[in-house]
Structures are given as C-alpha cells and as structure tokens.
C-alpha cells in the first residue's frame, strides 16, 4: 500500500477527529509535477562559514512554480502546532487533576478498604494513557508524512532539501519526537503500578490470574525477539568477540522478596530494594546460597545489599516485550563489564517467564546527594554561619572535594566504556549512584550502544539513532540527528559536572523550545562560576563545545579532574 493511502487509512481509523490537523499529504502531492522535469536543475555552490555545501535550485523553483507546495506545507505545520498546543494544555490539566486525585486516595483512611475507588481511579488513568498514546501515535505518523513528502519533493524537482528541512522541522516542532508524551506515559504507568499494588493486596487471586495471562501472552515473543537481538549484537560486536560473560547465579522471581521501597522508575522498568532471598531448605548451589547469606547479613545490619530491576507489571504486552529485550541486552553488556565505577550485575532470572536483573543496591543517586545532602549543607555553612570561620572553610573544601571525587569516578567509568567503543548515551545525575564504599557508579544501561566499525562514517562519527537520551543532557549532534561517537557522553558528563559542582539544575525552567534556541542556535551553556580555577573552567568549556571534535576524551577528563583534586589537597 502506498504511503498516502496508508496515512489516510490510519487517520480515518484511529484519529478521525483530528483529520483537519494532519499533514495534508494528498494536497502536497497534488502541487508536485507527476514526473521529474525534462531538464536537470541549475546547481550552485554556496560557501558557508563552516564548510561548503551544494545548494540545488532549479529554474522552475526560482520562478516560484513550487510556491503552492510550500504554502500547503506551512499550513500543515501550523495545523500540527495548533493541535499540539491544545493537546499539551489538555494533558497538563488532566495530569494535574489525576495527581490531585491520587493524593486524596493516598491520604484517605478508607483507601485500603475501598477497592471500588481504587479501580475507578485506575480506569481514569488507563483512559488517559490510551489518549496520550493516541496523541503520540498521531504525532509520529505526521512526522513520517513530512519525511515522505519531502523525499517525493526532492525526487520530483531534482532538489536536495529533505535532510536540512527535516532538521529544521525537528528544531521548530520539537514535540514531533513524542518525548513530552513519553514523560506523561512514565508518570501514568507509575501511578497505575501503585494502584495495582493496592488491588493485589486486597485481591491476590485476581492479581495472580492477570500475571499468568500476561506471561503466557508475552513469553514466546520475548524469547524470539531477545534471541534475534542478542544474536545480531554478538554477530557484529568486536567487544563481545573478545569478552566472555561472567558466570552468574540465577534466581526465580518467587525467591526474591522486595521491601516495597521504590528506588527508581523508567518507561519500562522499576527498581526495588530486595529485602531477602528465600531459597529452598535443600538448596546446594554455593553461589545462590552466598547471595542469600549476604542479603541476610546486610539486612540484619540495617542495609539492603541488592536491588531488583524488573519490568513494570502494568505495561501492555508490546511494551513488555520491548522492555524485556532491553533488559536482556543490558544483562549481556553488564555480564561482560567489570569496573568499580559501573553497576555490578549480581544475578539473572532462571526461567524465561520473568524479566529482571539483580544488581548491587546503591545507597543514593547522585541527584539525591546533590539536592538533599550537599546543597542544604553548603547553604547552611555559607549562609547561617558565614564562611569566615576556619572550620566552615574546611568543611566547604571537603564537600567540594567530595563532589570532585564523585565526578572523577564517573569519568573513570565512562573512560572504561569508551576504551571498548561503548557509549552510555544517558549520563545524568539520575543514572549515577553512590555505592556502600562511597564510590560513584554509572547505572541504567538501557540506551547503551557499541560503536561498530561497519557504522563508521568519519573519525568518531557513527550512524546512530538521534534524539536518544535526556534532552537537557543531550549533545547537539544527537538532537540534530547527526552521526556521533564517544563525544556525546563527554557533553552529557559536562552538563552533569556543572550541575554537581554548582548544585543547581541546568537550564532550569526552560521549555524544550527555549532550550533548543539557547543550546543549538545561540550555542550558550550554563554560567561557570568565576571562583573556579582556570583549568577547571577550560575543561568544561571544551567538554560541552558545540563541535564534537573539540571536546576532550574521557581519559583526558580523568587526568584534568585528578589534577584538580591534587590541587585542592595542596591548598587545604
């Protein structure tokens, strides 16, 4: 089926009420010549400040023969802008209302006895999720429509505008990537998960039936898709060809008792503290017995040794499959990586019907340390008592050094990945934690990627998925769908470094469009405090440079921070 008919059918079947806001693909196509012009276009070479590029301009275009196309194109953009503004306002209001209702449910004395109110709330959330997913799907299909019609425009007019125009569209209509809707989905799924826990507590039989149904529905598909993904990963990978996975103990999900404390949550998975590992009395496997014993000993001392990262139960089957495949890939990488500043994989599932990883439990995220521990203490030392007292100066110097040390740890973990041509693609305070020994550790390898030789385009530039990661930590080349390599992690590290050392949120209160203008168009970055050393300031300026080739390597960053730590030691 041709794309135009497929688009019309999709809109009619799934989004009939939004037809007036959709890209007018049919109208755009009508404005184009049915065949290519008889004569090739005039080709001119324009010089830009950064590099020369070909600009293809046909005689007919100069005459304005395609002005109708661009008028319809602009109307389509305006229609989508209007649609998104309306839906964004609706989603914000609906989300705020549901959050308020959830808060009322949690504070109600009758919440644990009123399954009806909990079920009603869940139905409201499911309706909201369904609508958000429809909005996201509508945006994606229209993004595809722009891409397809521009390809047809280039072909019919001997032009070469598609690539640059798509970049422009994704800058001006940044909502088309669906990231804002994804954020709503993560929050909705989190609330549904909380309600499911309440419902299963009151009616465990129903919960067990639902779990069994989901397992039967997804197990075969997960096995097939995960097998294909891992097979492709191993077949092309120099890293896996030279690294043998560690032999890890395996556990049944029923053998793991979680404490109920939610440590973290993402689109597909949640992380919980493990309270205990309960094995059968006749267990003989030494590795499994050791896990059980260590978990017990740490719990008796008031600390949880391990955490479990598992698929969110409320996900629809297709999302469960995607999440399970991501977990399988993450387990594959972590089983081959051993480094003190990278999260340690402890155990994997025994069977194929459970999707989880057992990891070392981290004491706190870097995000928590910044805003809940270091920032209040520094504010207290600088504000209430002043910085004149020598003891306060020593304490502030100690806290500065602690933050430097944490960043040095992260840089070492990042350098280890880069040494093996692996990029993390989502370095940020929320994906960095502190272990029981006080070391900073990089975790959440859901977006990890090996830079393969066959994907190389130029020096440290590889074919890779654009718009991957978290927007305000995302390197410009990733936002703009350009080829990229290890410098993308260096950029993310730079923003994280600034946030950690200043204890301020970068690009605070900026909308996505404002952030886009600030970082991409104006090439601005957060303000570096004047009190910082020249060496530290220069490191940061280089690390978040717009041009990837100007950024230092992760090894160079390790050396620079190490020099700064030694300088602080000497000047204490």
Coordinates of C-alpha atoms in Angstrom, one line a residue:
X1 CA 0.0 0.0 0.0
X2 CA 1.3 3.5 -0.9
X3 CA 2.1 5.8 2.0
X4 CA -0.6 8.3 1.1
X5 CA -3.3 5.7 1.2
X6 CA -1.8 4.2 4.3
X7 CA -1.8 7.6 6.0
X8 CA -5.4 8.4 5.1
X9 CA -6.5 4.9 6.4
X10 CA -4.6 5.4 9.6
X11 CA -6.1 8.8 10.2
X12 CA -9.6 7.6 9.4
X13 CA -9.5 4.5 11.5
X14 CA -7.6 5.8 14.6
X15 CA -7.7 9.6 14.6
X16 CA -10.8 10.7 12.6
X17 CA -11.5 13.7 14.9
X18 CA -8.0 15.1 14.3
X19 CA -8.1 14.8 10.5
X20 CA -8.1 18.6 10.0
X21 CA -4.8 18.9 11.9
X22 CA -3.0 16.2 10.0
X23 CA -0.3 16.8 7.3
X24 CA -2.2 17.4 4.0
X25 CA -0.2 14.8 2.2
X26 CA -2.6 14.5 -0.6
X27 CA -2.7 18.2 -1.1
X28 CA 1.0 18.5 -1.1
X29 CA 1.4 15.7 -3.6
X30 CA -1.0 17.4 -6.0
X31 CA 1.2 20.5 -6.1
X32 CA 4.2 18.5 -7.4
X33 CA 4.8 17.5 -11.0
X34 CA 3.8 13.9 -11.7
X35 CA 7.2 13.3 -13.3
X36 CA 10.7 14.8 -13.0
X37 CA 11.4 17.9 -15.0
X38 CA 12.8 17.3 -18.5
X39 CA 15.9 19.4 -17.7
X40 CA 18.2 19.0 -14.7
X41 CA 18.3 21.9 -12.2
X42 CA 20.9 24.6 -12.1
X43 CA 23.4 23.6 -9.4
X44 CA 25.2 26.3 -7.5
X45 CA 28.0 26.0 -4.9
X46 CA 27.4 28.2 -1.8
X47 CA 30.1 28.8 0.7
X48 CA 29.2 28.7 4.4
X49 CA 31.4 29.8 7.3
X50 CA 31.9 26.2 8.4
X51 CA 32.0 24.2 5.2
X52 CA 31.0 24.3 1.5
X53 CA 27.7 22.6 0.5
X54 CA 25.8 22.1 -2.7
X55 CA 22.5 24.0 -3.0
X56 CA 20.3 22.6 -5.7
X57 CA 18.0 25.2 -7.2
X58 CA 16.0 24.6 -10.4
X59 CA 14.9 27.2 -12.8
X60 CA 11.3 26.4 -12.2
X61 CA 11.8 26.8 -8.4
X62 CA 13.3 30.2 -9.0
X63 CA 10.2 31.1 -10.9
X64 CA 8.1 30.1 -7.9
X65 CA 6.5 27.1 -9.6
X66 CA 6.6 25.2 -6.2
X67 CA 5.2 28.0 -4.0
X68 CA 1.9 26.2 -3.8
X69 CA 3.8 23.2 -2.2
X70 CA 5.4 25.3 0.5
X71 CA 2.1 27.1 1.2
X72 CA 0.4 23.8 1.9
X73 CA 3.5 22.6 3.8
X74 CA 3.4 25.6 6.1
X75 CA -0.4 25.2 6.6
X76 CA 0.3 21.6 7.7
X77 CA 2.9 22.8 10.1
X78 CA 0.5 25.4 11.6
X79 CA -2.2 22.8 11.9
X80 CA 0.0 20.5 13.9
X81 CA 1.2 23.4 16.1
X82 CA -2.4 24.2 16.9
X83 CA -3.2 20.5 17.6
X84 CA -0.2 20.1 19.9
X85 CA -0.8 23.3 21.9
X86 CA -4.4 22.2 22.5
X87 CA -3.3 18.6 23.5
X88 CA -0.4 19.8 25.7
X89 CA -2.8 22.1 27.6
X90 CA -5.3 19.2 28.0
X91 CA -2.6 16.8 29.1
X92 CA -1.2 19.2 31.7
X93 CA -4.6 19.8 33.2
X94 CA -5.6 16.1 33.1
X95 CA -2.3 15.1 34.7
X96 CA -2.6 17.7 37.4
X97 CA -6.1 16.6 38.2
X98 CA -5.1 12.9 38.4
X99 CA -2.2 13.7 40.7
X100 CA -4.5 15.6 43.0
X101 CA -7.0 12.6 43.0
X102 CA -4.1 10.2 43.7
X103 CA -3.0 12.3 46.6
X104 CA -6.5 12.3 48.0
X105 CA -6.7 8.5 47.6
X106 CA -3.4 8.1 49.5
X107 CA -4.4 10.3 52.3
X108 CA -7.9 8.7 52.7
X109 CA -8.3 6.5 55.7
X110 CA -10.6 4.2 53.6
X111 CA -8.3 3.7 50.6
X112 CA -7.2 0.2 51.7
X113 CA -10.7 -1.0 52.1
X114 CA -12.3 0.7 49.1
X115 CA -11.3 -1.3 46.1
X116 CA -14.1 0.4 44.0
X117 CA -12.4 3.9 44.3
X118 CA -9.0 2.4 43.5
X119 CA -10.4 0.6 40.5
X120 CA -12.2 3.7 39.3
X121 CA -9.0 5.7 39.6
X122 CA -7.2 3.1 37.6
X123 CA -9.8 3.2 34.8
X124 CA -9.3 7.0 34.6
X125 CA -5.6 6.5 34.3
X126 CA -6.0 3.9 31.7
X127 CA -8.2 6.2 29.7
X128 CA -5.7 9.0 30.0
X129 CA -2.9 6.7 29.0
X130 CA -4.8 5.5 25.9
X131 CA -5.5 9.1 24.8
X132 CA -1.8 10.1 25.4
X133 CA -0.7 7.1 23.3
X134 CA -3.1 8.1 20.5
X135 CA -1.6 11.7 20.6
X136 CA 1.9 10.3 20.4
X137 CA 1.0 8.0 17.5
X138 CA -0.7 10.9 15.7
X139 CA 2.5 13.0 16.0
X140 CA 4.7 10.1 14.8
X141 CA 2.6 9.4 11.8
X142 CA 2.7 13.1 10.8
X143 CA 6.4 13.2 11.3
X144 CA 6.7 10.3 8.9
X145 CA 4.4 12.2 6.5
X146 CA 6.7 15.2 6.4
X147 CA 9.7 12.9 5.7
X148 CA 7.9 11.0 2.9
X149 CA 6.6 14.1 1.1
X150 CA 10.0 15.8 1.3
X151 CA 11.6 12.8 -0.3
X152 CA 9.0 12.9 -3.0
X153 CA 9.6 16.7 -3.4
X154 CA 13.4 16.1 -3.9
X155 CA 12.7 13.3 -6.4
X156 CA 10.2 15.2 -8.5
X157 CA 12.0 18.6 -8.5
X158 CA 15.7 17.4 -8.7
X159 CA 16.2 19.1 -5.3
X160 CA 18.1 18.2 -2.2
X161 CA 16.2 19.9 0.6
X162 CA 14.8 16.9 2.6
X163 CA 17.6 16.4 5.0
X164 CA 18.0 20.1 6.0
X165 CA 14.3 20.7 6.1
X166 CA 13.7 17.7 8.4
X167 CA 16.4 19.1 10.8
X168 CA 14.6 22.5 10.7
X169 CA 11.3 20.8 11.4
X170 CA 12.6 18.9 14.4
X171 CA 14.1 22.2 15.7
X172 CA 10.9 24.2 15.3
X173 CA 8.4 21.4 16.0
X174 CA 10.4 19.5 18.6
X175 CA 7.3 17.9 20.0
X176 CA 7.1 15.6 17.0
X177 CA 9.6 13.2 18.6
X178 CA 6.9 12.4 21.2
X179 CA 9.3 13.0 24.2
X180 CA 6.8 15.1 26.1
X181 CA 4.1 12.4 25.7
X182 CA 6.6 9.8 26.8
X183 CA 7.1 11.7 30.1
X184 CA 3.3 11.6 30.7
X185 CA 3.3 7.9 30.0
X186 CA 6.0 7.2 32.5
X187 CA 4.1 9.1 35.2
X188 CA 0.8 7.4 34.3
X189 CA 2.4 4.0 34.4
X190 CA 3.9 4.8 37.8
X191 CA 0.5 5.7 39.2
X192 CA -1.1 2.6 37.7
X193 CA 1.6 0.5 39.3
X194 CA 0.8 1.9 42.7
X195 CA -2.9 1.2 42.3
X196 CA -2.1 -2.4 41.1
X197 CA -0.2 -2.9 44.3
X198 CA -3.3 -1.8 46.3
X199 CA -5.6 -4.0 44.3
X200 CA -3.4 -7.1 44.5
X201 CA -3.1 -6.6 48.3
X202 CA -6.9 -6.8 48.6
X203 CA -7.5 -9.5 46.0
X204 CA -4.4 -11.6 45.4
X205 CA -6.2 -14.2 43.3
X206 CA -7.1 -11.7 40.6
X207 CA -3.6 -10.4 40.6
X208 CA -2.2 -13.8 40.1
X209 CA -4.6 -14.5 37.2
X210 CA -3.6 -11.3 35.5
X211 CA 0.1 -12.1 35.8
X212 CA -0.3 -15.6 34.4
X213 CA -2.2 -14.2 31.5
X214 CA 0.5 -11.7 30.7
X215 CA 3.2 -14.3 31.0
X216 CA 1.5 -16.7 28.5
X217 CA 0.9 -13.8 26.2
X218 CA 4.4 -12.4 26.0
X219 CA 6.9 -15.2 26.8
X220 CA 7.2 -16.7 23.3
X221 CA 7.5 -13.3 21.6
X222 CA 10.1 -12.1 24.2
X223 CA 12.2 -15.2 23.6
X224 CA 12.1 -14.8 19.9
X225 CA 12.8 -11.1 19.8
X226 CA 15.5 -11.2 22.5
X227 CA 17.2 -14.1 20.8
X228 CA 17.3 -12.2 17.5
X229 CA 18.6 -9.0 19.2
X230 CA 21.3 -10.8 21.1
X231 CA 22.3 -12.8 18.0
X232 CA 22.7 -9.6 16.0
X233 CA 24.6 -7.9 18.8
X234 CA 27.1 -10.7 19.2
X235 CA 27.5 -11.3 15.4
X236 CA 28.7 -7.7 14.7
X237 CA 30.4 -6.9 18.0
X238 CA 34.2 -6.8 18.5
X239 CA 33.6 -6.3 22.2
X240 CA 31.6 -9.5 22.7
X241 CA 34.0 -11.4 20.5
X242 CA 36.8 -10.6 22.9
X243 CA 34.9 -10.7 26.2
X244 CA 33.4 -13.8 27.8
X245 CA 30.3 -13.2 30.0
X246 CA 30.8 -13.8 33.8
X247 CA 29.1 -16.9 35.1
X248 CA 26.3 -15.5 37.4
X249 CA 23.9 -17.3 39.7
X250 CA 20.3 -17.4 38.6
X251 CA 17.1 -16.9 40.7
X252 CA 13.4 -17.5 40.4
X253 CA 11.3 -14.3 40.8
X254 CA 9.4 -16.1 43.6
X255 CA 12.7 -16.5 45.6
X256 CA 13.1 -12.7 45.8
X257 CA 11.2 -10.7 48.4
X258 CA 11.2 -6.9 47.8
X259 CA 10.9 -4.5 50.6
X260 CA 8.4 -2.3 48.8
X261 CA 10.7 0.7 48.6
X262 CA 10.7 2.0 45.0
X263 CA 14.3 3.2 44.3
X264 CA 13.8 4.3 40.7
X265 CA 11.4 4.1 37.8
X266 CA 11.6 4.4 34.0
X267 CA 9.4 3.8 31.0
X268 CA 9.7 0.0 31.1
X269 CA 11.2 -0.9 34.4
X270 CA 11.2 -0.1 38.1
X271 CA 14.0 -0.7 40.7
X272 CA 13.1 -2.0 44.2
X273 CA 15.2 -2.8 47.2
X274 CA 15.5 -6.6 47.9
X275 CA 14.5 -7.4 51.5
X276 CA 15.6 -11.1 51.3
X277 CA 16.4 -14.0 49.1
X278 CA 14.5 -17.1 50.2
X279 CA 15.9 -20.4 48.8
X280 CA 14.6 -23.9 49.5
X281 CA 16.0 -25.7 52.5
X282 CA 17.7 -28.3 50.4
X283 CA 19.5 -25.8 48.2
X284 CA 23.0 -26.9 47.3
X285 CA 24.2 -24.3 44.8
X286 CA 27.0 -22.4 46.6
X287 CA 26.7 -19.2 44.5
X288 CA 23.0 -18.9 45.2
X289 CA 23.5 -19.7 48.9
X290 CA 26.1 -17.0 49.1
X291 CA 23.7 -14.5 47.7
X292 CA 21.1 -15.5 50.3
X293 CA 23.6 -15.2 53.1
X294 CA 25.0 -11.8 52.1
X295 CA 21.5 -10.4 51.7
X296 CA 20.6 -11.7 55.2
X297 CA 23.7 -10.3 56.8
X298 CA 23.4 -6.9 55.3
X299 CA 19.7 -6.7 56.2
X300 CA 20.5 -7.5 59.8
X301 CA 22.9 -4.5 59.8
X302 CA 20.1 -2.3 58.5
X303 CA 21.3 -2.1 54.9
X304 CA 20.0 -3.8 51.8
X305 CA 22.7 -5.4 49.7
X306 CA 20.9 -5.9 46.5
X307 CA 18.2 -4.3 44.3
X308 CA 16.0 -5.8 41.6
X309 CA 15.3 -4.1 38.3
X310 CA 12.1 -5.6 36.8
X311 CA 9.5 -5.0 34.1
X312 CA 6.6 -2.9 35.2
X313 CA 3.6 -5.2 35.6
X314 CA 1.0 -2.7 34.1
X315 CA 2.6 -2.4 30.7
X316 CA 0.8 -3.6 27.7
X317 CA 2.2 -6.8 26.0
X318 CA 4.1 -4.9 23.2
X319 CA 5.8 -2.6 25.7
X320 CA 6.6 -5.6 28.0
X321 CA 8.4 -7.2 25.0
X322 CA 10.4 -4.1 24.3
X323 CA 11.3 -3.7 28.0
X324 CA 12.3 -7.4 28.3
X325 CA 14.5 -7.2 25.2
X326 CA 16.2 -4.1 26.6
X327 CA 16.8 -5.9 29.9
X328 CA 18.4 -8.9 28.0
X329 CA 20.7 -6.5 26.2
X330 CA 21.6 -4.7 29.4
X331 CA 22.4 -8.0 31.1
X332 CA 24.6 -9.0 28.1
X333 CA 26.7 -5.9 28.4
X334 CA 26.9 -5.9 32.3
X335 CA 27.9 -9.6 32.4
X336 CA 30.9 -8.7 30.3
X337 CA 31.8 -5.4 32.1
X338 CA 33.6 -5.3 35.4
X339 CA 34.7 -1.9 36.8
X340 CA 34.3 -0.3 40.2
X341 CA 32.5 2.7 38.7
X342 CA 30.0 0.7 36.7
X343 CA 27.0 -1.0 38.3
X344 CA 27.6 -4.6 39.2
X345 CA 25.2 -7.3 37.8
X346 CA 24.7 -9.9 40.6
X347 CA 22.1 -12.4 39.2
X348 CA 19.7 -13.1 36.3
X349 CA 16.4 -14.9 36.0
X350 CA 16.3 -18.7 36.0
X351 CA 13.4 -19.1 33.5
X352 CA 12.1 -17.3 30.5
X353 CA 8.8 -16.0 32.1
X354 CA 10.4 -13.5 34.4
X355 CA 12.2 -10.4 33.3
X356 CA 14.5 -8.8 35.9
X357 CA 18.1 -8.2 36.9
X358 CA 19.6 -8.4 40.4
X359 CA 22.1 -5.6 40.9
X360 CA 24.1 -4.1 43.8
X361 CA 21.9 -1.8 45.8
X362 CA 23.3 1.8 45.7
X363 CA 22.9 4.0 48.8
X364 CA 21.7 7.1 46.9
X365 CA 21.5 8.6 43.5
X366 CA 23.8 11.5 42.6
X367 CA 20.7 13.5 42.1
X368 CA 19.7 12.8 45.8
X369 CA 23.2 13.7 47.0
X370 CA 23.3 17.0 45.2
X371 CA 19.9 18.3 46.2
X372 CA 19.1 16.5 49.5
X373 CA 22.6 16.3 51.1
X374 CA 25.3 18.6 49.7
X375 CA 23.2 21.6 48.7
X376 CA 21.5 22.0 52.1
X377 CA 24.7 21.6 54.0
X378 CA 26.7 24.0 51.8
X379 CA 23.8 26.6 52.1
X380 CA 23.9 26.2 55.8
X381 CA 27.7 26.7 56.0
X382 CA 27.7 29.7 53.7
X383 CA 24.5 31.3 55.0
X384 CA 23.7 30.8 58.6
X385 CA 27.2 30.9 60.0
X386 CA 29.1 32.6 57.2
X387 CA 32.3 31.4 55.6
X388 CA 34.7 33.3 57.9
X389 CA 35.3 30.6 60.4
X390 CA 38.1 28.3 59.5
X391 CA 36.2 25.2 60.4
X392 CA 33.5 26.1 57.9
X393 CA 36.1 26.7 55.2
X394 CA 37.5 23.3 55.8
X395 CA 34.0 21.7 55.6
X396 CA 33.2 23.5 52.4
X397 CA 36.6 22.4 50.9
X398 CA 35.8 18.9 52.0
X399 CA 32.4 19.0 50.3
X400 CA 33.9 20.4 47.1
X401 CA 36.5 17.7 47.1
X402 CA 33.7 15.0 47.6
X403 CA 31.9 16.3 44.6
X404 CA 35.1 16.3 42.5
X405 CA 35.8 12.8 43.6
X406 CA 32.3 11.7 42.5
X407 CA 32.9 13.2 39.1
X408 CA 36.3 11.6 38.9
X409 CA 34.7 8.3 39.5
X410 CA 32.1 8.9 36.8
X411 CA 34.8 9.9 34.3
X412 CA 36.7 6.7 35.1
X413 CA 33.6 4.6 34.4
X414 CA 32.9 6.5 31.2
X415 CA 36.5 6.1 30.1
X416 CA 36.3 2.3 30.6
X417 CA 33.3 2.2 28.3
X418 CA 34.9 4.4 25.7
X419 CA 38.0 2.2 25.8
X420 CA 35.8 -0.6 24.4
X421 CA 34.0 1.7 21.9
X422 CA 30.8 1.6 24.1
X423 CA 28.7 4.7 24.7
X424 CA 26.2 5.1 27.5
X425 CA 24.0 7.8 25.9
X426 CA 22.2 8.9 29.0
X427 CA 24.7 10.1 31.6
X428 CA 23.0 12.3 34.1
X429 CA 22.7 12.6 37.9
X430 CA 19.7 10.3 38.0
X431 CA 21.7 7.5 36.4
X432 CA 24.7 7.8 38.7
X433 CA 24.6 6.4 42.3
X434 CA 26.8 6.1 45.3
X435 CA 27.8 2.6 46.5
X436 CA 28.4 1.5 50.1
X437 CA 32.1 2.4 49.8
X438 CA 31.3 6.0 48.7
X439 CA 32.2 5.4 45.0
X440 CA 30.2 6.9 42.3
X441 CA 28.7 4.3 39.9
X442 CA 27.1 4.6 36.5
X443 CA 23.9 2.6 36.1
X444 CA 20.9 2.2 33.7
X445 CA 22.4 0.7 30.6
X446 CA 19.1 0.7 28.7
X447 CA 20.5 3.0 25.9
X448 CA 24.0 1.6 25.8
X449 CA 25.5 1.2 22.3
X450 CA 28.7 -0.2 20.9
X451 CA 30.2 1.8 18.1
X452 CA 30.6 -0.7 15.3
X453 CA 33.2 -0.5 12.5
X454 CA 30.6 -1.0 9.8
X455 CA 28.7 2.0 11.1
X456 CA 31.6 4.4 11.0
X457 CA 31.3 7.4 8.7
X458 CA 34.3 9.5 9.8
X459 CA 36.6 9.9 12.8
X460 CA 34.4 9.3 15.9
X461 CA 31.3 9.7 13.8
X462 CA 28.9 6.7 13.5
X463 CA 25.4 6.0 12.3
X464 CA 23.3 6.0 15.4
X465 CA 19.7 6.9 16.5
X466 CA 19.1 10.6 17.0
X467 CA 17.3 12.2 20.0
X468 CA 18.4 9.4 22.3
X469 CA 18.8 10.2 26.0
X470 CA 17.5 13.0 28.2
X471 CA 17.1 16.3 26.4
X472 CA 19.0 18.8 28.6
X473 CA 22.0 16.5 28.9
X474 CA 21.9 15.6 25.2
X475 CA 24.7 16.6 22.9
X476 CA 23.7 19.0 20.0
X477 CA 24.7 16.4 17.3
X478 CA 22.2 13.9 18.9
X479 CA 19.4 16.4 19.0
X480 CA 20.1 17.2 15.3
X481 CA 20.2 13.6 14.1
X482 CA 23.8 13.8 13.1
X483 CA 26.3 10.9 13.2
X484 CA 28.0 10.8 16.6
X485 CA 30.5 8.9 18.8
X486 CA 32.1 9.0 22.3
X487 CA 32.0 12.8 22.5
X488 CA 28.2 12.6 23.1
X489 CA 28.9 11.1 26.6
X490 CA 31.6 13.8 27.2
X491 CA 29.0 16.5 26.6
X492 CA 26.5 14.8 28.9
X493 CA 29.2 14.5 31.5
X494 CA 30.0 18.2 31.2
X495 CA 26.4 19.2 32.0
X496 CA 26.3 16.7 34.8
X497 CA 29.7 18.0 36.1
X498 CA 28.4 21.6 36.2
X499 CA 25.2 20.5 38.0
X500 CA 27.1 18.5 40.6
X501 CA 29.7 21.2 41.3
X502 CA 27.2 24.2 41.4
X503 CA 24.4 22.1 42.9
X504 CA 22.0 23.9 40.5
X505 CA 19.6 22.4 37.9
X506 CA 20.9 23.2 34.4
X507 CA 18.6 25.1 32.0
X508 CA 16.1 25.4 34.8
X509 CA 12.6 26.4 33.9
X510 CA 13.3 26.3 30.2
X511 CA 10.8 24.8 27.8
X512 CA 12.0 22.4 25.2
X513 CA 11.8 25.2 22.5
X514 CA 13.7 27.6 24.7
X515 CA 16.4 25.0 25.4
X516 CA 16.6 24.3 21.7
X517 CA 17.2 28.0 21.0
X518 CA 19.6 28.5 23.9
X519 CA 21.8 25.5 23.2
X520 CA 21.6 24.9 19.4
X521 CA 21.0 28.3 17.9
X522 CA 22.9 30.6 20.4
X523 CA 25.3 27.9 21.4
X524 CA 25.1 29.0 25.1
X525 CA 25.8 26.9 28.1
X526 CA 25.3 27.3 31.9
X527 CA 27.4 30.0 33.5
X528 CA 30.7 28.8 35.0
X529 CA 31.3 30.4 38.5
X530 CA 34.3 32.9 38.5
X531 CA 35.7 31.3 41.6
X532 CA 36.6 28.1 39.7
X533 CA 40.2 27.6 38.6
X534 CA 41.1 28.4 35.1
X535 CA 41.9 24.8 34.4
X536 CA 38.5 23.6 35.5
X537 CA 36.7 26.3 33.6
X538 CA 38.6 25.5 30.4
X539 CA 37.9 21.7 30.8
X540 CA 34.2 22.4 31.0
X541 CA 34.2 24.8 28.0
X542 CA 35.9 22.2 25.9
X543 CA 33.8 19.3 27.1
X544 CA 30.5 21.0 26.2
X545 CA 31.7 22.6 22.9
X546 CA 29.2 22.5 20.1
X547 CA 31.8 20.9 17.8
X548 CA 32.4 17.3 19.0
X549 CA 36.0 17.2 17.8
X550 CA 36.9 20.0 20.2
X551 CA 35.8 18.0 23.2
X552 CA 38.5 16.2 25.3
X553 CA 38.5 12.5 25.6
X554 CA 37.1 10.8 28.7
X555 CA 40.7 9.8 29.6
X556 CA 41.8 13.5 29.4
X557 CA 38.9 14.5 31.6
X558 CA 40.1 11.9 34.2
X559 CA 43.5 13.5 34.2
X560 CA 42.2 17.0 34.5
X561 CA 39.9 16.2 37.4
X562 CA 42.7 14.3 39.1
X563 CA 45.0 17.3 38.8
X564 CA 42.2 19.5 40.3
X565 CA 41.8 17.1 43.2
X566 CA 45.5 17.2 43.9
X567 CA 45.5 21.0 43.8
X568 CA 42.7 21.1 46.3
X569 CA 44.6 18.7 48.6
X570 CA 47.7 21.0 48.4
X571 CA 45.7 24.2 49.2
X572 CA 43.6 22.9 52.1

